[in-house]
mmCIF file of C-alpha atoms in Angstrom:
data_model
loop_
_atom_site.group_PDB
_atom_site.id
_atom_site.type_symbol
_atom_site.label_atom_id
_atom_site.label_comp_id
_atom_site.label_asym_id
_atom_site.label_seq_id
_atom_site.Cartn_x
_atom_site.Cartn_y
_atom_site.Cartn_z
ATOM 1 C CA VAL A 1 -1.487 4.238 26.011
ATOM 2 C CA SER A 2 -3.702 7.250 27.288
ATOM 3 C CA VAL A 3 -3.610 8.956 24.416
ATOM 4 C CA SER A 4 -3.894 7.158 21.811
ATOM 5 C CA ARG A 5 -6.941 5.450 23.763
ATOM 6 C CA ALA A 6 -8.345 8.786 24.059
ATOM 7 C CA ILE A 7 -8.552 10.407 20.436
ATOM 8 C CA LYS A 8 -9.119 7.182 18.124
ATOM 9 C CA PRO A 9 -13.186 8.112 18.487
ATOM 10 C CA PHE A 10 -12.388 11.417 16.737
ATOM 11 C CA ALA A 11 -10.216 9.367 14.069
ATOM 12 C CA GLU A 12 -10.973 9.876 10.165
ATOM 13 C CA PRO A 13 -12.274 6.973 8.353
ATOM 14 C CA GLY A 14 -9.649 4.725 6.279
ATOM 15 C CA ARG A 15 -6.869 5.708 9.211
ATOM 16 C CA PRO A 16 -4.969 1.830 9.725
ATOM 17 C CA PRO A 17 -5.141 -0.077 13.207
ATOM 18 C CA ASP A 18 -1.685 1.028 13.692
ATOM 19 C CA TRP A 19 -1.898 4.140 13.332
ATOM 20 C CA PHE A 20 -3.971 4.950 17.238
ATOM 21 C CA SER A 21 -0.689 2.535 18.438
ATOM 22 C CA GLN A 22 1.835 4.080 21.498
ATOM 23 C CA LYS A 23 4.857 4.073 19.157
ATOM 24 C CA HIS A 24 2.689 5.707 16.010
ATOM 25 C CA CYS A 25 1.310 8.345 18.910
ATOM 26 C CA ALA A 26 5.259 8.758 20.266
ATOM 27 C CA SER A 27 7.012 9.347 16.188
ATOM 28 C CA GLN A 28 4.289 11.515 15.382
ATOM 29 C CA TYR A 29 5.038 13.679 18.303
ATOM 30 C CA SER A 30 8.268 13.580 17.796
ATOM 31 C CA GLU A 31 8.265 14.660 14.085
ATOM 32 C CA LEU A 32 6.082 17.632 15.446
ATOM 33 C CA LEU A 33 9.038 18.595 17.838
ATOM 34 C CA GLU A 34 11.209 18.297 15.132
ATOM 35 C CA THR A 35 9.420 20.303 12.528
ATOM 36 C CA THR A 36 8.631 23.314 14.359
ATOM 37 C CA GLU A 37 10.023 26.082 15.487
ATOM 38 C CA THR A 38 11.615 26.809 18.631
ATOM 39 C CA PRO A 39 10.178 30.130 19.890
ATOM 40 C CA LYS A 40 12.925 32.598 20.774
ATOM 41 C CA ARG A 41 12.924 33.768 24.468
ATOM 42 C CA LYS A 42 12.997 36.890 24.918
ATOM 43 C CA ARG A 43 14.437 38.624 28.108
ATOM 44 C CA GLY A 44 12.288 40.261 30.311
ATOM 45 C CA GLU A 45 10.513 40.629 33.914
ATOM 46 C CA LYS A 46 10.357 37.480 35.985
ATOM 47 C CA GLY A 47 7.094 35.916 35.588
ATOM 48 C CA GLU A 48 6.585 36.301 32.511
ATOM 49 C CA VAL A 49 5.324 33.546 30.525
ATOM 50 C CA VAL A 50 6.977 32.475 27.929
ATOM 51 C CA GLU A 51 5.717 30.215 24.663
ATOM 52 C CA THR A 52 6.511 26.356 24.602
ATOM 53 C CA VAL A 53 7.159 24.398 21.660
ATOM 54 C CA GLU A 54 3.985 22.967 22.699
ATOM 55 C CA ASP A 55 1.906 26.540 22.696
ATOM 56 C CA VAL A 56 3.152 26.805 19.030
ATOM 57 C CA ILE A 57 2.544 22.459 18.239
ATOM 58 C CA VAL A 58 -1.556 23.446 19.767
ATOM 59 C CA ARG A 59 -1.636 27.017 17.598
ATOM 60 C CA LYS A 60 -0.146 25.585 14.638
ATOM 61 C CA LEU A 61 -2.359 22.664 14.705
ATOM 62 C CA THR A 62 -6.095 24.528 16.270
ATOM 63 C CA ALA A 63 -5.316 26.509 13.150
ATOM 64 C CA GLU A 64 -5.398 23.953 10.713
ATOM 65 C CA ARG A 65 -8.249 22.139 11.783
ATOM 66 C CA VAL A 66 -10.595 25.401 11.774
ATOM 67 C CA GLU A 67 -9.851 25.573 8.256
ATOM 68 C CA GLU A 68 -10.449 22.265 7.837
ATOM 69 C CA LEU A 69 -13.690 22.014 9.928
ATOM 70 C CA LYS A 70 -14.608 25.451 7.623
ATOM 71 C CA LYS A 71 -14.090 24.049 4.363
ATOM 72 C CA ILE A 72 -16.861 21.062 5.633
ATOM 73 C CA ILE A 73 -18.978 23.321 6.824
ATOM 74 C CA LYS A 74 -18.807 25.993 3.380
ATOM 75 C CA GLU A 75 -18.872 22.032 1.163
ATOM 76 C CA THR A 76 -22.153 20.549 3.430
ATOM 77 C CA GLN A 77 -24.010 24.135 2.896
ATOM 78 C CA GLU A 78 -23.827 23.911 -0.781
ATOM 79 C CA LYS A 79 -24.528 21.148 -0.643
ATOM 80 C CA TYR A 80 -27.429 21.770 0.911
ATOM 81 C CA ARG A 81 -28.165 24.490 -1.162
ATOM 82 C CA GLN A 82 -28.387 22.356 -4.256
ATOM 83 C CA LEU A 83 -30.565 19.585 -2.588
ATOM 84 C CA LYS A 84 -33.080 22.112 -1.489
ATOM 85 C CA LYS A 85 -33.228 23.978 -4.840
ATOM 86 C CA ASP A 86 -33.460 20.042 -6.516
ATOM 87 C CA ALA A 87 -36.261 20.112 -3.577
ATOM 88 C CA GLU A 88 -38.096 22.941 -4.787
ATOM 89 C CA LEU A 89 -37.609 21.577 -8.002
ATOM 90 C CA ILE A 90 -39.071 18.221 -7.800
ATOM 91 C CA GLN A 91 -42.000 19.672 -6.099
ATOM 92 C CA ALA A 92 -42.963 22.343 -8.868
ATOM 93 C CA GLY A 93 -43.310 18.817 -11.480
ATOM 94 C CA HIS A 94 -39.744 20.293 -13.525
ATOM 95 C CA MET A 95 -37.797 17.115 -12.167
ATOM 96 C CA ASP A 96 -40.344 14.279 -12.629
ATOM 97 C CA ASN A 97 -37.700 12.433 -15.472
ATOM 98 C CA ARG A 98 -34.486 12.594 -12.894
ATOM 99 C CA LEU A 99 -36.525 11.304 -9.566
ATOM 100 C CA GLU A 100 -34.550 7.493 -9.456
ATOM 101 C CA GLU A 101 -31.336 9.980 -10.784
ATOM 102 C CA LEU A 102 -32.045 12.436 -8.101
ATOM 103 C CA CYS A 103 -32.730 10.089 -5.347
ATOM 104 C CA ASN A 104 -29.445 7.517 -5.933
ATOM 105 C CA GLU A 105 -27.295 10.845 -5.193
ATOM 106 C CA ILE A 106 -29.152 11.556 -2.403
ATOM 107 C CA MET A 107 -28.264 8.693 -0.594
ATOM 108 C CA MET A 108 -25.178 7.988 -1.691
ATOM 109 C CA TRP A 109 -24.039 12.070 -0.294
ATOM 110 C CA VAL A 110 -26.236 10.133 2.965
ATOM 111 C CA ILE A 111 -24.135 7.183 3.012
ATOM 112 C CA SER A 112 -21.055 9.225 2.326
ATOM 113 C CA PHE A 113 -22.364 11.811 5.750
ATOM 114 C CA PHE A 114 -22.859 9.344 8.114
#
């Protein structure tokens, strides 16, 4: 229960209400364990740190999330550059005929961002 409650604030919009139920979280975790290859244990010195399945899952999910965030950052930067270019064109008076359309686009983007 504590895990499902703890991750609920970090949810993407559109997730169903039962997504964070204890049962669903447990089934998701079981699926992760089943689909992740168990690291091969090496013979070595005692005290050697052996990577666990949980370590593999954390590393995999972290890498996936980093890629997602990089993509989001890139998209946001591209949108910012476009908006900045549009603002410069508006200030120069080259976009007077499209001001209402641009305003609506900006408002839709702002609403979707937040």
